[in-house]
Coordinates of C-alpha atoms and ligand atoms in Angstrom, one line a residue:
M1 CA 25.2 -11.4 9.1
N2 CA 21.8 -12.1 7.5
E3 CA 20.8 -10.8 4.2
L4 CA 18.3 -8.0 4.2
Q5 CA 15.2 -9.2 2.3
L6 CA 12.7 -6.5 1.1
Y7 CA 9.5 -6.9 -0.8
N8 CA 9.7 -5.2 -4.1
T9 CA 6.3 -4.2 -5.5
F10 CA 7.8 -4.1 -9.0
T11 CA 8.5 -7.9 -9.0
R12 CA 5.9 -8.8 -6.3
K13 CA 8.6 -10.7 -4.5
K14 CA 10.9 -10.4 -1.5
E15 CA 14.3 -9.9 -2.9
R16 CA 17.8 -9.7 -1.4
F17 CA 18.6 -6.1 -1.0
S18 CA 22.0 -4.7 -2.0
A19 CA 22.8 -1.1 -2.7
L20 CA 23.6 0.2 -6.2
E21 CA 26.8 1.7 -4.8
G22 CA 28.7 0.1 -2.0
R23 CA 27.0 0.7 1.4
Q24 CA 25.3 4.0 0.4
V25 CA 21.5 3.8 0.0
R26 CA 19.6 6.5 -1.8
M27 CA 15.9 6.6 -1.0
Y28 CA 13.0 8.9 -1.9
S29 CA 9.6 9.0 -0.2
C30 CA 6.6 10.7 -1.7
G31 CA 5.6 13.5 0.6
P32 CA 2.3 15.1 1.7
T33 CA 0.1 17.4 -0.2
V34 CA 0.1 20.3 2.2
Y35 CA -3.5 21.7 2.0
G36 CA -4.6 20.5 5.5
H37 CA -3.6 18.8 8.6
A38 CA -2.1 15.3 7.9
H39 CA -4.2 12.7 9.6
L40 CA -3.0 9.6 11.3
G41 CA -3.3 7.5 8.0
N42 CA -1.1 10.1 6.2
M43 CA 1.6 9.5 8.8
R44 CA 1.9 5.8 8.2
P45 CA 4.1 6.1 5.1
Y46 CA 6.7 8.1 7.0
V47 CA 6.8 5.8 10.0
F48 CA 7.3 3.0 7.5
A49 CA 10.0 4.9 5.6
D50 CA 11.7 5.6 9.0
L51 CA 11.6 1.9 10.0
L52 CA 13.2 1.1 6.7
R53 CA 15.8 3.8 7.0
R54 CA 16.7 2.9 10.6
T55 CA 16.8 -0.8 9.7
L56 CA 19.3 0.0 6.9
L57 CA 21.4 2.0 9.3
W58 CA 21.2 -0.8 11.9
C59 CA 22.4 -3.2 9.1
G60 CA 25.4 -1.0 8.5
Y61 CA 24.3 1.0 5.5
E62 CA 24.5 4.8 5.1
V63 CA 21.3 6.3 3.9
K64 CA 20.5 9.5 2.0
H65 CA 16.8 10.2 2.3
V66 CA 14.7 12.7 0.4
I67 CA 11.0 13.6 1.1
N68 CA 9.2 16.1 -1.1
I69 CA 6.4 18.5 -0.3
T70 CA 3.6 18.7 -2.8
D71 CA 2.5 22.3 -2.8
V72 CA 1.1 22.5 -6.3
G73 CA -0.5 20.4 -9.0
H74 CA -2.2 17.6 -7.0
L75 CA -5.7 17.6 -8.3
T76 CA -8.7 16.4 -6.4
D77 CA -8.9 13.5 -8.9
D78 CA -5.6 11.7 -9.5
A79 CA -6.5 11.2 -13.1
D80 CA -6.1 14.9 -14.1
A81 CA -9.7 15.9 -13.4
G82 CA -10.9 18.2 -10.7
E83 CA -9.2 21.1 -9.1
D84 CA -5.8 21.7 -7.6
K85 CA -6.1 20.8 -3.9
M86 CA -4.1 23.9 -2.9
E87 CA -6.1 26.4 -4.9
L88 CA -9.4 24.8 -3.7
A89 CA -8.3 25.1 0.0
A90 CA -7.1 28.7 -0.6
R91 CA -10.5 29.7 -2.1
S92 CA -12.6 28.0 0.5
L93 CA -10.6 29.4 3.4
D94 CA -10.0 32.8 1.7
L95 CA -6.3 32.5 2.4
S96 CA -3.2 32.5 0.2
A97 CA -2.2 29.1 -1.2
W98 CA 1.4 29.9 -0.2
D99 CA 0.4 30.6 3.4
I100 CA -1.6 27.4 3.6
A101 CA 1.3 25.4 2.2
E102 CA 3.7 26.9 4.7
K103 CA 1.5 26.3 7.7
W104 CA 0.7 22.7 6.9
T105 CA 4.3 21.9 6.0
R106 CA 5.4 23.2 9.4
V107 CA 2.8 21.2 11.2
F108 CA 3.7 18.1 9.2
K109 CA 7.4 18.4 10.1
E110 CA 6.4 18.9 13.8
D111 CA 4.3 15.7 13.6
L112 CA 7.1 13.7 12.2
E113 CA 9.4 14.9 14.9
K114 CA 6.9 13.8 17.5
L115 CA 6.8 10.4 15.9
C116 CA 10.6 10.2 16.1
V117 CA 10.9 10.0 12.3
L118 CA 14.4 11.0 11.4
E119 CA 14.5 14.2 9.4
P120 CA 15.3 13.6 5.7
H121 CA 18.6 14.9 4.4
V122 CA 16.6 16.9 1.8
W123 CA 13.2 18.4 2.0
C124 CA 12.1 19.6 -1.4
K125 CA 9.1 21.6 -2.5
A126 CA 7.5 21.3 -5.9
T127 CA 7.2 25.1 -6.3
D128 CA 10.9 25.5 -5.7
H129 CA 11.6 23.1 -8.7
I130 CA 9.5 24.5 -11.5
A131 CA 12.5 25.0 -13.8
E132 CA 13.6 21.4 -13.3
Q133 CA 10.1 20.1 -14.1
I134 CA 9.9 22.2 -17.3
D135 CA 13.3 20.9 -18.4
M136 CA 12.1 17.3 -18.1
I137 CA 8.9 18.0 -20.0
R138 CA 11.0 19.7 -22.7
I139 CA 13.1 16.6 -23.1
L140 CA 10.0 14.4 -23.2
E141 CA 8.7 16.7 -25.9
E142 CA 11.9 16.5 -27.9
K143 CA 11.9 12.7 -27.6
G144 CA 8.3 12.6 -28.9
F145 CA 6.6 11.3 -25.8
T146 CA 4.1 14.2 -25.5
Y147 CA 1.3 15.9 -27.2
R148 CA -0.4 19.2 -26.7
A149 CA -4.0 19.5 -25.9
R150 CA -6.3 22.5 -25.4
D151 CA -5.7 22.4 -21.6
G152 CA -2.1 21.4 -21.5
V153 CA 0.7 19.0 -22.4
Y154 CA 0.2 15.2 -21.9
F155 CA 2.4 12.2 -21.7
D156 CA 1.4 9.8 -24.6
T157 CA 1.3 6.4 -22.8
T158 CA 1.0 4.5 -26.1
R159 CA 4.7 5.5 -26.8
D160 CA 5.8 3.3 -23.8
P161 CA 5.3 -0.4 -24.3
E162 CA 6.2 -1.0 -20.7
Y163 CA 3.6 1.4 -19.4
G164 CA 1.8 0.1 -16.3
T165 CA 4.1 -2.8 -15.5
L166 CA 4.4 -1.7 -11.8
A167 CA 0.7 -1.9 -11.3
R168 CA 0.1 -4.8 -13.7
L169 CA -2.2 -2.5 -15.7
H170 CA -3.6 -3.7 -19.0
L171 CA -4.5 -0.7 -20.9
D172 CA -7.6 -2.2 -22.5
A173 CA -9.1 -3.2 -19.2
Q174 CA -8.0 0.1 -17.8
Q175 CA -10.1 2.0 -20.4
T176 CA -13.2 0.8 -18.5
Q177 CA -11.9 1.7 -15.0
E178 CA -13.9 4.4 -13.3
R179 CA -10.8 6.1 -11.9
I180 CA -9.6 7.3 -15.3
E181 CA -12.8 8.8 -16.5
A182 CA -11.7 10.2 -19.8
S183 CA -10.9 13.9 -19.8
S184 CA -12.1 15.3 -23.1
H185 CA -8.6 16.6 -23.7
K186 CA -6.7 13.4 -23.5
R187 CA -6.2 11.0 -26.4
S188 CA -6.3 8.0 -24.0
P189 CA -7.6 7.9 -20.5
A190 CA -4.2 6.5 -19.2
D191 CA -2.3 9.5 -20.6
F192 CA -1.4 12.0 -17.9
A193 CA -0.8 15.8 -17.6
L194 CA 2.8 17.1 -17.5
W195 CA 1.9 20.7 -17.7
K196 CA -1.6 22.2 -17.3
L197 CA -2.5 25.6 -18.6
S198 CA -4.2 27.9 -16.2
P199 CA -7.9 27.8 -17.0
R200 CA -9.1 31.1 -18.2
E201 CA -12.8 30.6 -17.5
V202 CA -12.4 30.5 -13.7
A203 CA -10.7 32.8 -11.2
K204 CA -7.0 33.4 -11.8
R205 CA -4.8 30.9 -10.1
Q206 CA -2.5 32.0 -7.3
M207 CA 0.2 29.6 -8.3
E208 CA 1.2 29.7 -11.9
W209 CA 4.3 30.1 -14.0
D210 CA 5.4 30.9 -17.5
S211 CA 6.5 28.0 -19.6
P212 CA 7.2 27.2 -23.3
W213 CA 3.6 26.0 -23.5
G214 CA 1.9 28.9 -21.8
V215 CA 1.1 30.1 -18.3
G216 CA 0.2 27.2 -16.1
F217 CA 1.4 24.7 -13.5
P218 CA 3.1 21.3 -13.5
G219 CA 1.1 18.0 -13.4
W220 CA 1.5 16.2 -10.0
H221 CA 3.8 13.3 -11.1
I222 CA 6.6 15.2 -12.8
E223 CA 7.7 16.9 -9.5
C224 CA 8.8 13.6 -8.0
S225 CA 10.8 12.5 -11.1
A226 CA 12.5 15.9 -11.3
M227 CA 13.4 16.3 -7.6
S228 CA 14.4 12.7 -6.9
S229 CA 16.8 12.7 -9.9
K230 CA 18.2 16.1 -8.8
Y231 CA 19.0 15.0 -5.3
L232 CA 19.7 11.3 -5.6
G233 CA 20.9 10.8 -9.2
V234 CA 19.7 8.2 -11.6
P235 CA 19.1 5.3 -11.0
F236 CA 18.5 5.2 -7.2
D237 CA 17.9 2.4 -4.7
I238 CA 14.5 2.7 -3.1
H239 CA 11.3 4.7 -3.7
T240 CA 8.5 4.5 -1.1
G241 CA 4.8 5.6 -0.8
G242 CA 1.4 4.4 0.1
V243 CA -0.3 1.6 -1.9
D244 CA -2.6 4.1 -3.5
H245 CA 0.3 5.5 -5.5
I246 CA 0.9 2.2 -7.4
P247 CA -1.6 2.5 -10.2
V248 CA -1.3 6.2 -11.0
H249 CA 1.4 8.3 -9.4
H250 CA 4.2 5.8 -9.4
T251 CA 3.2 4.2 -12.7
N252 CA 3.5 7.7 -14.3
E253 CA 6.7 8.6 -12.5
I254 CA 8.3 5.5 -14.0
A255 CA 7.0 6.1 -17.5
Q256 CA 8.2 9.7 -17.7
S257 CA 11.5 9.1 -15.9
E258 CA 12.5 6.1 -18.0
A259 CA 11.6 8.0 -21.1
V260 CA 13.8 11.0 -20.1
F261 CA 16.8 9.2 -18.6
G262 CA 16.7 6.1 -20.9
V263 CA 17.4 4.0 -17.8
R264 CA 15.4 0.9 -16.9
P265 CA 14.8 0.3 -14.1
W266 CA 14.9 3.8 -13.0
V267 CA 14.4 2.7 -9.4
R268 CA 15.7 -0.6 -8.0
F269 CA 13.1 -1.2 -5.2
W270 CA 9.5 0.0 -5.0
M271 CA 8.1 -0.3 -1.5
H272 CA 4.6 0.5 -0.4
N273 CA 2.8 0.6 2.9
G274 CA -0.7 -0.8 3.4
W275 CA -3.7 1.4 4.1
M276 CA -4.9 2.5 7.5
M277 CA -8.6 2.2 8.0
F278 CA -10.5 4.2 10.5
D279 CA -13.5 2.8 12.3
S280 CA -15.5 1.2 9.5
G281 CA -14.3 3.4 6.6
K282 CA -11.3 4.7 4.7
M283 CA -9.5 7.7 6.3
S284 CA -9.1 10.5 3.8
K285 CA -7.9 14.1 4.3
S286 CA -10.5 15.5 2.0
G287 CA -13.4 13.3 3.2
G288 CA -13.5 14.7 6.8
G289 CA -13.9 12.7 10.0
V290 CA -10.2 12.2 10.4
V291 CA -8.0 11.9 13.5
T292 CA -4.7 13.8 13.8
L293 CA -1.8 13.5 16.2
D294 CA -3.1 16.6 18.0
D295 CA -6.4 14.8 18.6
I296 CA -4.9 11.8 20.2
E297 CA -2.5 13.9 22.3
E298 CA -5.6 15.7 23.7
M299 CA -6.9 12.3 24.8
G300 CA -3.7 11.8 26.8
I301 CA -2.1 9.5 24.3
E302 CA 1.5 10.1 23.4
P303 CA 2.6 10.2 19.7
G304 CA 5.0 7.3 20.6
A305 CA 2.0 5.1 21.3
F306 CA 0.8 5.7 17.7
R307 CA 4.3 4.7 16.5
Y308 CA 4.0 1.6 18.7
F309 CA 0.6 0.8 17.2
L310 CA 2.0 1.1 13.7
L311 CA 5.0 -1.1 14.5
S312 CA 2.7 -3.8 15.9
A313 CA 1.5 -4.6 12.4
H314 CA 3.6 -5.4 9.4
Y315 CA 3.9 -2.3 7.1
R316 CA 2.2 -4.0 4.2
Q317 CA -0.8 -5.1 6.2
Q318 CA -4.0 -3.1 6.2
I319 CA -4.6 -1.9 9.7
T320 CA -7.6 -0.5 11.5
Y321 CA -7.3 2.4 13.9
S322 CA -9.6 2.4 16.9
Q323 CA -9.8 4.0 20.3
D324 CA -9.2 0.6 21.9
A325 CA -6.2 -0.2 19.7
I326 CA -4.5 3.1 20.5
E327 CA -5.2 2.8 24.2
G328 CA -3.8 -0.7 24.2
A329 CA -0.7 0.5 22.4
Q330 CA -0.3 3.2 25.0
A331 CA -0.6 0.8 27.9
S332 CA 1.9 -1.6 26.3
L333 CA 4.4 1.2 25.6
R334 CA 4.2 2.3 29.3
R335 CA 4.8 -1.2 30.5
L336 CA 7.7 -1.6 28.2
R337 CA 9.2 1.7 29.4
R338 CA 8.8 0.5 32.9
H339 CA 10.7 -2.7 32.2
A340 CA 13.4 -0.7 30.4
A341 CA 13.7 1.6 33.4
E342 CA 14.1 -1.4 35.8
A343 CA 16.7 -2.9 33.5
R344 CA 18.6 0.3 33.5
E345 CA 18.7 0.5 37.2
S346 CA 19.7 -3.1 37.7
D347 CA 23.3 -4.2 38.2
E348 CA 22.5 -7.8 37.8
S349 CA 24.4 -9.6 35.0
I350 CA 23.2 -13.0 33.9
G351 CA 23.3 -14.8 30.6
A352 CA 25.8 -12.6 28.7
E353 CA 26.4 -15.5 26.3
R354 CA 22.7 -15.4 25.3
V355 CA 22.7 -11.8 24.3
E356 CA 23.7 -12.5 20.7
T357 CA 21.0 -15.1 20.4
Y358 CA 18.3 -12.6 21.2
R359 CA 20.0 -10.0 19.0
G360 CA 20.1 -12.5 16.1
R361 CA 16.3 -13.1 16.5
F362 CA 15.6 -9.4 16.4
R363 CA 17.8 -9.2 13.3
D364 CA 16.0 -12.2 11.7
A365 CA 12.7 -10.4 12.2
L366 CA 13.8 -7.0 10.7
T367 CA 15.7 -8.5 7.8
D368 CA 12.6 -10.4 6.8
D369 CA 11.0 -7.5 5.0
L370 CA 10.9 -5.3 8.2
N371 CA 8.8 -7.7 10.3
S372 CA 8.3 -5.2 13.1
P373 CA 5.6 -7.2 15.0
Q374 CA 8.0 -10.1 15.2
A375 CA 10.8 -7.7 16.3
L376 CA 8.5 -6.4 19.1
A377 CA 7.7 -9.9 20.2
V378 CA 11.5 -10.4 20.6
V379 CA 11.6 -7.2 22.7
W380 CA 8.9 -8.6 25.0
E381 CA 10.7 -11.9 25.3
V382 CA 13.9 -10.0 26.3
V383 CA 12.2 -8.0 29.0
R384 CA 10.3 -11.0 30.5
S385 CA 13.2 -13.5 30.2
S386 CA 14.6 -14.9 33.4
D387 CA 17.8 -16.1 31.6
L388 CA 19.1 -12.5 31.2
G389 CA 20.1 -10.0 33.8
G390 CA 19.1 -6.4 33.9
R391 CA 22.4 -5.3 32.3
E392 CA 22.0 -7.7 29.4
K393 CA 18.4 -6.6 28.9
W394 CA 19.3 -2.9 29.0
A395 CA 22.1 -3.4 26.4
L396 CA 19.7 -5.1 24.1
L397 CA 16.9 -2.6 24.5
V398 CA 19.1 0.3 23.8
D399 CA 20.4 -1.4 20.7
F400 CA 16.8 -2.4 19.5
D401 CA 15.5 1.1 20.1
R402 CA 17.9 2.5 17.5
V403 CA 15.3 0.9 15.1
L404 CA 12.1 1.1 17.1
A405 CA 12.6 4.6 18.4
L406 CA 10.1 4.2 21.2
G407 CA 12.0 6.3 23.8
L408 CA 13.2 3.2 25.7
E409 CA 16.5 4.7 26.5
S410 CA 15.2 7.9 28.0
A411 CA 12.6 6.0 29.9
G412 CA 15.6 4.8 32.0
L413 CA 16.2 8.4 33.2
D414 CA 12.7 8.6 34.7
V415 CA 13.3 5.6 36.9
P416 CA 11.2 6.2 40.0
D417 CA 12.7 6.7 43.4
V418 CA 9.3 5.9 44.8
D419 CA 8.1 2.8 46.6
E420 CA 5.8 0.1 45.3
D421 CA 2.6 1.7 46.7
A422 CA 3.3 5.0 45.1
M423 CA 4.2 3.2 41.8
R424 CA 0.9 1.4 41.9
L425 CA -1.0 4.7 42.4
I426 CA 0.9 6.3 39.5
E427 CA -0.1 3.4 37.2
E428 CA -3.7 3.5 38.5
R429 CA -3.8 7.2 37.6
E430 CA -2.5 6.5 34.1
A431 CA -5.3 4.0 33.7
A432 CA -7.8 6.6 34.9
R433 CA -6.5 9.2 32.4
A434 CA -6.7 6.6 29.6
D435 CA -10.4 6.1 30.7
R436 CA -10.8 9.9 30.8
D437 CA -11.8 9.6 34.5
W438 CA -10.3 13.0 35.3
A439 CA -11.8 13.2 38.8
R440 CA -10.2 9.9 39.8
A441 CA -6.9 11.0 38.2
D442 CA -6.9 14.3 40.2
E443 CA -7.8 12.5 43.4
I444 CA -4.7 10.2 43.0
R445 CA -2.5 13.1 42.1
D446 CA -3.5 14.8 45.4
R447 CA -2.8 11.6 47.3
L448 CA 0.6 11.3 45.8
L449 CA 1.3 14.9 46.6
E450 CA 0.6 14.2 50.2
M451 CA 3.1 11.4 50.0
G452 CA 5.6 13.9 48.7
I453 CA 5.5 13.0 45.0
V454 CA 4.9 15.5 42.3
L455 CA 3.5 14.5 38.9
E456 CA 4.0 16.3 35.6
D457 CA 2.0 15.3 32.5
K458 CA 4.2 15.7 29.4
P459 CA 3.3 15.0 25.8
D460 CA 5.3 11.7 26.0
G461 CA 3.9 10.5 29.3
T462 CA 3.8 11.3 33.0
R463 CA 7.0 12.0 34.9
W464 CA 7.3 12.1 38.7
R465 CA 9.8 13.6 41.2
R466 CA 10.1 14.0 44.9
A467 CA 8.6 17.3 46.1
Ligands
AMP501 P1 -1.4 13.0 0.6 O1 -1.0 14.1 1.6 O2 -2.8 12.9 0.4 O3 -0.6 13.2 -0.7 O4 -0.9 11.6 1.2 C1 0.4 11.5 1.8 C2 0.7 10.0 1.9 O5 -0.2 9.4 2.8 C3 0.6 9.2 0.6 O6 1.8 8.4 0.5 C4 -0.6 8.3 0.8 O7 -0.4 7.1 0.1 C5 -0.7 8.1 2.3 N1 -2.0 7.9 2.8 C6 -3.1 8.7 2.8 N2 -4.1 8.1 3.5 C7 -3.6 7.0 4.0 C8 -4.2 6.0 4.8 N3 -5.5 6.1 5.3 N4 -3.4 4.9 5.2 C9 -2.2 4.8 4.8 N5 -1.6 5.7 4.0 C10 -2.3 6.8 3.6
ZN502 ZN1 5.6 11.3 -5.6

């Protein structure tokens, strides 16, 4: 069996993966800040983490996966300036921060399910772990890593000679970076908040707790250190997130965790997905102009097509979302399902001895740092090959879909009992729907009905049955 190679952001190299303990992998993924509807870019980290988790399972590992929910402490500026995103949303919508968090957490989980992302073993919320966060800050204080300022307690980065290694930060250069505009309360711009005191000059916060330092709320980074160590122990195998987390959030998680636990490295592999661009700009939840899974479903695109779109690029690549790209992904996925359905129905058996060659190539792709575009290319070779029978193709597709999760197996259940003409019409109607030509789509539906075929449009595609 091949070795699994994964790119470790910490070393900037692909490294051979092995679990810290036997075949058990412990992984943590930074979760969403639940102040609004996660957009398509926000979903990329979880499809990536799911690809990683499914690949590990496919390679024979067991995985314990934790995803957190950030429902307090994430400020509008990652460098401790600005306002808490939850409190800001609550004020502008005149709703309770707790209700907002609950609503968007629920929607986020539903979106993950639609994308066939396996549910983590542990979901954990920052507001459920205030005591654990306070305990960590207390230890940091006892060890001399903190100082108190007028507005809270800060981590003193000068106490950590390794600070910034993950991001290759050089503190002197960093001083000039715009992102860390000095807060008047910090001794150094790189220092970061562990506990913020509730500001007295503005409206009372909805989310605040008592602490040894006064009433306030935790800084954003400490939640991930506290919850990952609680559920996964120290050290653990893999920590994932978007590339934007490298210079601030993950850098700070490392500094505070290594200071508390005295373990270096605190995490064996750091893995980050590339950014998803939208049209000509960056997609951001706070910046508006974003597209959600609901939006594409309204356009007749299934969530699975978005998963296909993401898998067709390497997770570390920057990708650009466009209408054309998502429609192309939808069309490819339909074709692939059609091939899968045909293979399922076939009783032809040819080339059984070549099955392992194809499986080996699929494995080569995945174990090379999760090369999903290459893995998809192998899938297409399989469905188009003339040296494999339907049975061999079906067996391979079912196996590959344990990782790809594109619904290939269930596509087989929809296999049509309709003739070629009807099938052509069904496909033509799908194309019309993709073009939003509703009149043509309805016309074809009526024609099919006359032929005794009933269509049903489901979120994951069109089904048909005999009337
Ligand atoms: P947030 O809810 O803002 O905390 O973001 C949740 C996750 O989405 C983080 O891991 C971000 O790195 C990631 N993320 C946000 N926007 C994008 C994007 N446009 N492309 C890829 N990842 C993103
Ligand atoms: Zn985090």
